[in-house]
XYZ file of C-alpha atoms in Angstrom:
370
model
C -12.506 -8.153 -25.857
C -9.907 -10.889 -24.880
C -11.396 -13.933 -24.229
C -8.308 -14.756 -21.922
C -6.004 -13.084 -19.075
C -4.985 -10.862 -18.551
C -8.003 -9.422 -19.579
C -8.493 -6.036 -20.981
C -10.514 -4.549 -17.996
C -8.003 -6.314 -15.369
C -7.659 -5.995 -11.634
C -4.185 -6.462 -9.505
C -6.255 -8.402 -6.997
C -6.535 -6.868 -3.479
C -9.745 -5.214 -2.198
C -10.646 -3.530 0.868
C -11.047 -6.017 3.699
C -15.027 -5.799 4.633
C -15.921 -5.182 7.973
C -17.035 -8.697 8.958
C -13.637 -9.781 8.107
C -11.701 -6.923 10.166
C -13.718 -7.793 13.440
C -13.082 -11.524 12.674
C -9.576 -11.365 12.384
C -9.968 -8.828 15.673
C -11.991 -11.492 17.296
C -9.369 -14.047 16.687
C -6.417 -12.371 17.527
C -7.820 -12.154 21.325
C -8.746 -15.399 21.375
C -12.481 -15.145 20.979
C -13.402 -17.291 17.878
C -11.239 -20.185 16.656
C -9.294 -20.336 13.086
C -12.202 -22.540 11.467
C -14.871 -19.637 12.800
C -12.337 -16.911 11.292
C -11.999 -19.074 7.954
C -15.988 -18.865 7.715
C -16.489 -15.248 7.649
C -13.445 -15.021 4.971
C -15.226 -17.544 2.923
C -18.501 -15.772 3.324
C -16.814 -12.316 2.451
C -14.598 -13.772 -0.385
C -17.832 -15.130 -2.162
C -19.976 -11.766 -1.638
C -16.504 -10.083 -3.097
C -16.511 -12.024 -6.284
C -20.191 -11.415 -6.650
C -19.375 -7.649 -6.523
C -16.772 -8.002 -9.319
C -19.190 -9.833 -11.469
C -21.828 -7.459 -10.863
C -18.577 -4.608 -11.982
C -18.470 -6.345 -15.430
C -15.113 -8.072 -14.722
C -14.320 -11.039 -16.528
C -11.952 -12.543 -13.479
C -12.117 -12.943 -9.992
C -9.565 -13.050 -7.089
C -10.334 -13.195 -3.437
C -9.669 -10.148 -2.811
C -6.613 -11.091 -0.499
C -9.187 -10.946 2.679
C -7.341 -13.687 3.945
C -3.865 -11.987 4.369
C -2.501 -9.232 6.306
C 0.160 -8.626 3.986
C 0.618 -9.371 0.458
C 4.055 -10.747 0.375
C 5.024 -11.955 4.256
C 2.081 -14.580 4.567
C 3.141 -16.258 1.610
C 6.843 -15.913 2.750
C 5.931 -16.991 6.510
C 4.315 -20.318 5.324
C 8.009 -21.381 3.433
C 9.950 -24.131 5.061
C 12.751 -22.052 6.512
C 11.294 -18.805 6.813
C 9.533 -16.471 9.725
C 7.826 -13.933 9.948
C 9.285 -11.855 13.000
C 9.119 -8.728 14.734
C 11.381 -6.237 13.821
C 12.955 -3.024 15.101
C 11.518 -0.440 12.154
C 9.236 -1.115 9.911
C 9.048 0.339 6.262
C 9.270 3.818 5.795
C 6.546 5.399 3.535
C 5.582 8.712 2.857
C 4.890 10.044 5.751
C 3.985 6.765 7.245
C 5.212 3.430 8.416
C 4.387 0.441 8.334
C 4.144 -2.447 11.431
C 7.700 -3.842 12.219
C 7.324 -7.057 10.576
C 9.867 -8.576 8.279
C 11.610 -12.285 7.080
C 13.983 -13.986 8.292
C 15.884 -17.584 6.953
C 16.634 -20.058 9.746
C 16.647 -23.092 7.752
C 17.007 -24.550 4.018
C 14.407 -22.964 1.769
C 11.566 -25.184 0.481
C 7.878 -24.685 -0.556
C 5.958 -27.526 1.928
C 2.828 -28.904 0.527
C 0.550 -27.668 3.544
C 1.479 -24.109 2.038
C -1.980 -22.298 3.441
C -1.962 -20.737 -0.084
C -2.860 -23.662 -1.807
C -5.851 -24.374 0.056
C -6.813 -20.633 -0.353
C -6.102 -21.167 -4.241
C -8.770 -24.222 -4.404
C -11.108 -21.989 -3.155
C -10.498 -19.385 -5.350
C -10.860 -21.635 -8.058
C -14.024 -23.305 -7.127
C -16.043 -20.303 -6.501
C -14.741 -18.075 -9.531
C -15.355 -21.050 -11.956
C -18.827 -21.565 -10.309
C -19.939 -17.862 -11.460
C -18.343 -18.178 -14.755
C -15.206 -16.354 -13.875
C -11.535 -16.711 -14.332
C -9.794 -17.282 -11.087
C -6.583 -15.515 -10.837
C -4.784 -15.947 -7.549
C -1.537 -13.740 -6.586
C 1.773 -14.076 -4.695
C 4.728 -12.323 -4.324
C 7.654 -12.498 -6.688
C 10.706 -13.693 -6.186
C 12.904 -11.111 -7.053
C 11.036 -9.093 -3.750
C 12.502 -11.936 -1.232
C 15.817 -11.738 -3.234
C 16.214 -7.686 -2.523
C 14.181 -7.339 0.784
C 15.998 -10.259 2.650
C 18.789 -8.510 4.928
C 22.126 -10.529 5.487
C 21.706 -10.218 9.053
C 18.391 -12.251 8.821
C 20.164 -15.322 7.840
C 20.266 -17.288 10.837
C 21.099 -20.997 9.716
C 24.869 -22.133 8.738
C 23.090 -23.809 5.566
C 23.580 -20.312 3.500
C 26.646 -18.424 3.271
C 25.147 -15.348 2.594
C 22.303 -13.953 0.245
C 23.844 -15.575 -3.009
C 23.957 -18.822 -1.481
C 19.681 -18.933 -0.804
C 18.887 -18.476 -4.524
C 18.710 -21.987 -6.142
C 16.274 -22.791 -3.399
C 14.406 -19.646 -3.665
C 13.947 -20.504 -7.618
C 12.780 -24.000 -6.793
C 10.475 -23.451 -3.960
C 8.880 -20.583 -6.510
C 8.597 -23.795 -8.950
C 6.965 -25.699 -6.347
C 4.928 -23.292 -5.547
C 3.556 -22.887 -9.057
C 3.246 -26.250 -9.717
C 1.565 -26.995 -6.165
C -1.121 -23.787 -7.466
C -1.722 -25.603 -11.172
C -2.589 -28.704 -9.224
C -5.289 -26.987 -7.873
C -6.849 -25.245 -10.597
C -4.964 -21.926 -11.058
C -4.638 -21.390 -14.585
C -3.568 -17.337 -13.878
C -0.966 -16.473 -11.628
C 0.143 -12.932 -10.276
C 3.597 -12.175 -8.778
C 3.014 -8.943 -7.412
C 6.956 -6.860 -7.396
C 8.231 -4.056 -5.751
C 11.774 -4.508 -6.590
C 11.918 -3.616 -10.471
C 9.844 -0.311 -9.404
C 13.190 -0.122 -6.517
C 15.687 -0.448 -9.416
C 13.745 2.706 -11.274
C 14.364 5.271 -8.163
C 18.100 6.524 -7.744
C 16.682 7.101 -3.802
C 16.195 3.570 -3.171
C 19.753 2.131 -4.958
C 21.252 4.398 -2.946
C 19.796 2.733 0.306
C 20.180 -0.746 -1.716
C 23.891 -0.298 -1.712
C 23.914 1.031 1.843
C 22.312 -2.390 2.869
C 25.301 -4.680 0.403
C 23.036 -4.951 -2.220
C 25.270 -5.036 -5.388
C 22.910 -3.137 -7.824
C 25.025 -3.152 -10.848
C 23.376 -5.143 -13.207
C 20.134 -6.034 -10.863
C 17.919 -5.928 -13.389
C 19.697 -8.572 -15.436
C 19.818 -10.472 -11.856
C 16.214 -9.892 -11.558
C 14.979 -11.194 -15.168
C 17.793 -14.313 -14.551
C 15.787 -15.246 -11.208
C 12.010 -15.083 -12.925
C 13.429 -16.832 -15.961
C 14.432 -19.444 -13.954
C 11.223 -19.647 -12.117
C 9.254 -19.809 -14.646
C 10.689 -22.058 -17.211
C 9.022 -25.196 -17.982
C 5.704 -23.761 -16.264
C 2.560 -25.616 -18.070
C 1.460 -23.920 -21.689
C -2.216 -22.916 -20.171
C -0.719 -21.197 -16.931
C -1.033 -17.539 -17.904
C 1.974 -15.547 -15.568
C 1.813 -12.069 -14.866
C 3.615 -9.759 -12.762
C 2.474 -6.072 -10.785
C 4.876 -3.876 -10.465
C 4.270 -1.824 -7.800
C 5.843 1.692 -6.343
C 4.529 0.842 -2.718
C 1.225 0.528 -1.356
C 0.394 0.928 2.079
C -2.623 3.203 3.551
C -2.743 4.991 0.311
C 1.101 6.345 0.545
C 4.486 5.391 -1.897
C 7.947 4.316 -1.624
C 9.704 4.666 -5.171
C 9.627 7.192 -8.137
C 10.808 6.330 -11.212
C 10.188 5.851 -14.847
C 10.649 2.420 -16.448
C 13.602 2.912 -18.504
C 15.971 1.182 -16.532
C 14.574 -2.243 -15.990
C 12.001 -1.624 -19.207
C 14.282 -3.763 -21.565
C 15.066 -6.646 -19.496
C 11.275 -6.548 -18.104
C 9.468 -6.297 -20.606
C 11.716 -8.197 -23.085
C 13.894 -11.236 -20.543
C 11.289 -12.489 -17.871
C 9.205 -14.400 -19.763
C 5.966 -12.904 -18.431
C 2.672 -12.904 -20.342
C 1.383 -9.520 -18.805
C 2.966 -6.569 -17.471
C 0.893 -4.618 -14.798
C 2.231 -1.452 -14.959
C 1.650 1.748 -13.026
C 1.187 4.744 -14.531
C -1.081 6.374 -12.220
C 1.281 9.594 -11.412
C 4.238 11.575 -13.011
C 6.354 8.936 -10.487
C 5.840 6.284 -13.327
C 7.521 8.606 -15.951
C 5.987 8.261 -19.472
C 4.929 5.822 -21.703
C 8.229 5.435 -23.911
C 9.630 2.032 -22.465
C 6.888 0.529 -23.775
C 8.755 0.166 -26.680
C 10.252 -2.437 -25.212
C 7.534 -4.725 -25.147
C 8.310 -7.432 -28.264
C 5.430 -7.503 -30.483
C 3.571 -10.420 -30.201
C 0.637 -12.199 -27.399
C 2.285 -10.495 -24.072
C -0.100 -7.955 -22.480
C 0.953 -4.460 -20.576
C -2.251 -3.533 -18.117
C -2.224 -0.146 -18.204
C -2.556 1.227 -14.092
C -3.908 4.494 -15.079
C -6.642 4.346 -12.189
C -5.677 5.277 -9.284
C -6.765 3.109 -6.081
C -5.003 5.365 -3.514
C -7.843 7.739 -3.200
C -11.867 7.699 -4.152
C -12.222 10.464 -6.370
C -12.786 9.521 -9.865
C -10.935 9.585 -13.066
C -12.069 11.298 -15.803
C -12.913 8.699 -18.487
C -11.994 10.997 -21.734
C -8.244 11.607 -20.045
C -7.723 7.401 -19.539
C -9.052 7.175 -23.155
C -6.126 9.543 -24.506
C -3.494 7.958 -22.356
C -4.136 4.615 -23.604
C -3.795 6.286 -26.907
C -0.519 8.148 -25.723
C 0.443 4.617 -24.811
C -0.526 3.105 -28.170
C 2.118 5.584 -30.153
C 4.900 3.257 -28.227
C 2.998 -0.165 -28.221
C 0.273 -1.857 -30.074
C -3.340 -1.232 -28.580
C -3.818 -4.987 -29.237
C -1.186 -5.573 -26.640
C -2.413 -2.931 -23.952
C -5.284 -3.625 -21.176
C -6.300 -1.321 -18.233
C -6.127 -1.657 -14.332
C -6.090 0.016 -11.391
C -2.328 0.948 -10.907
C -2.389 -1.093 -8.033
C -4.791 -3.074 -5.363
C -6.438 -1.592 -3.166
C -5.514 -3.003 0.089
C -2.050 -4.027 -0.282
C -1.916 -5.013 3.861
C -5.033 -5.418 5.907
C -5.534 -1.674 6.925
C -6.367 -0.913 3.052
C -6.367 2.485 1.350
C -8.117 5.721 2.361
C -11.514 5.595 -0.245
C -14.884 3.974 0.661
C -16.062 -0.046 -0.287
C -18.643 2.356 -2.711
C -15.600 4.255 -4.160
C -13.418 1.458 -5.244
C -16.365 -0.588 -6.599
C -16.987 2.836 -8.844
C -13.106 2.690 -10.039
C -13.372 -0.565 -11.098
C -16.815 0.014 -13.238
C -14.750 2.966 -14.340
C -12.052 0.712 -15.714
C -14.860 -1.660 -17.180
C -16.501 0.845 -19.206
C -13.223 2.830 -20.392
C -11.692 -1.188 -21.798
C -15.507 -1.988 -23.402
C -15.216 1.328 -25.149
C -11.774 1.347 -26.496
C -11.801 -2.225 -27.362
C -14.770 -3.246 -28.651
C-alpha cells in the first residue's frame, strides 16, 4: 500500500451532509442561531465524519465539505472581485436543475487572506493529523472559473473580456495554494468539470454557442494549471477530479477521455488523476496510455456514489486489471467516481450506503495491492 497520496483506497472528498448540519444551516438561514453556533455543529459533524472514515480503513481524511453548499461557488464567492449572485436558470442536469446561482467579476481578481477556506483548511489539518490521518482538503480548479464565467458577468472596466481575467485567475490560484501550505495542507484537490466538458461533442456545441473558442481548449486548459502550479512546494501532493456532473445523483457530460487524455494526463503537472469510470459515459480505459510512466497516480472511479446499491467486488477487480493492460497497476488507485454530495442536497443513497461503498473500495485496493 502507498504510504502517501493519493492513496490507493482514495476518496474525492464530499460526503453526505448529516442531519445536524442540514437543520443548522436551516436554523441559520432564518436567523435562529448565529454563524459561531452554525460553525459548532460543522465542527462537531466534521470530527464524527473523519472518525467514520477511519473506522472505513481510509488512510486520509477530508471534511467532508459539510461546510459548503457548493463545491466550487463558496470558494469562488470568498475571491476579491467575485459574487456569488442569483441568476435567471440554473444548470441543467438530467432531468433536473440546479438552484440559480452563478459568478460574477466586479472587480480585479485576488485571493484575500481572510479566504474562509483557509481557516476551514487548519481545521482539517488539525483534526486529521490528530487521528493519524492525512488531511486532504479540495477546491475547485481553475480551468472551471475559466469556462463557466459568462462574458456578460464581467461587470468592472478592469477586464476587457474573459482573456483579460486570466493572469489574475493564475495568481490568486497561487495564492491560494500557498495561503493552504501555510496552514498545513500537504494534499490538495482541484475538483474539474471542464476537461470532462471538452470530452462531450453536446457541451462544445453549447461552449461555442456561449463564445467559448474551443479549438485547442485543452491545450488552454493544461497552459492555465501549469501555470498554477509551478513552483508549488516539493511535499504538496496536487491532484485533480474530473468530474461529468454531480448534483442529486444526475450528469451533465458523456464522453471518453481521448480528447483531453494527452494533454491531461501528460501537460498539467498533476500528481494524481481522479478519473471516472463509473458508466459507459467515461468510454474505456485506452487513454490511459497517456499517463507517462513514472510516480503520478490515476484513481480509478469505478464506484459509483450516485446510487446505494453495491458493486460487485470481483467486476472492480477485473476492471482495474482491464485498466492495467493500458497503465501500470503501480500507477493506478481506486475511488468512488465522484463525492457524494457535490452541493448540500447530496445524492439519493443512505449515510449507511455510502459508508458501505467506501469499505467496498477499502477492501477491493487491500486486495489487489497488497
Amino acid at each position: 500500500m502507498r504510504q502517501h497520496p493519493p492513496f490507493r483506497a482514495d476518496v474525492v472528498g464530499s460526503f453526505l451532509r448529516p442531519a445536524p448540519v442540514q437543520e443548522a444551516r436551516a436554523a441559520f438561514a432564518e436567523r435562529r442561531i448565529d454563524a459561531a453556533a452554525l460553525r459548532a455543529v460543522e465542527d462537531d459533524a466534521i470530527r464524527a465524519l473523519m472518525d467514520a472514515q477511519q473506522a472505513a480503513g481510509l488512510q486520509l481524511a477530508t471534511d467532508g465539505e459539510a461546510r459548503r453548499a457548493w463545491w466550487h461557488l463558496d470558494f469562488w464567492g470568498g475571491l476579491d472581485g467575485v459574487e456569488v449572485v442569483e441568476l435567471d436558470h440554473g444548470i441543467a442536469f438530467q432531468g433536473v436543475t440546479t438552484t440559480p446561482k452563478g459568478m460574477r467579476v466586479t472587480g480585479p481578481v485576488s485571493f484575500p487572506a481572510d479566504h474562509p477556506f483557509v481557516a476551514d483548511a487548519a481545521f482539517v489539518v488539525a483534526e486529521a493529523t490528530a487521528r493519524g490521518l492525512t488531511p486532504k482538503f479540495t477546491i475547485p480548479a481553475p480551468t472551471v472559473f475559466d469556462f463557466r464565467l459568462d462574458a456578460d458577468q464581467i461587470r468592472t472596466d478592469h477586464y476587457d473580456g474573459r482573456d483579460a481575467i486570466t493572469e489574475d485567475l493564475v495568481q490568486a490560484y497561487r495564492d491560494a495554494i500557498a495561503a493552504l501550505y501555510a496552514v498545513g495542507v500537504r494534499y490538495l484537490q482541484l475538483d474539474d468539470t471542464a476537461w470532462a466538458y471538452a470530452c462531450s461533442d453536446a457541451e462544445m456545441a453549447k461552449a461555442r454557442e456561449r463564445g467559448i473558442e474551443t479549438d485547442g481548449i485543452a491545450e488552454r486548459f493544461s497552459s492555465i494549471i501549469r501555470r498554477v502550479l509551478d513552483g508549488r512546494p516539493e511535499d504538496l501532493v496536487v491532484t485533480t477530479h474530473v468530474c461529468r456532473g454531480n448534483f442529486r445523483s444526475t450528469w451533465i457530460a458523456s464522453g471518453g477521455y481521448e480528447p483531453v487524455a494527452e494533454q491531461l494526463l501528460g501537460n498539467t503537472g498533476y500528481d494524481g488523476f481522479f478519473l471516472e469510470y463509473d458508466s459507459d459515459r467515461a468510454g474505456g480505459f485506452e487513454p490511459l496510455r497517456f499517463l507517462p510512466e513514472g510516480d503520478q497516480v490515476v484513481v480509478l472511479g469505478l464506484v459509483t456514489s450516485k446510487t446505494g446499491e453495491l458493486e460487485d467486488q470481483a467486476v472492480i477487480e477485473q476492471r482495474i486489471r482491464d485498466a492495467a493492460e493500458f497503465a501500470p497497476l503501480g500507477q493506478l488507485a481506486l475511488s468512488p467516481q465522484c463525492g457524494f454530495a457535490s452541493t448540500e442536497e447530496g445524492n439519493v443513497l443512505t449515510e449507511d450506503e455510502q459508508w458501505a461503498k467506501v469499505r467496498s473500495v477499502v477492501d477491493v485496493a487491500d486486495r489487489v495491492w497488497r
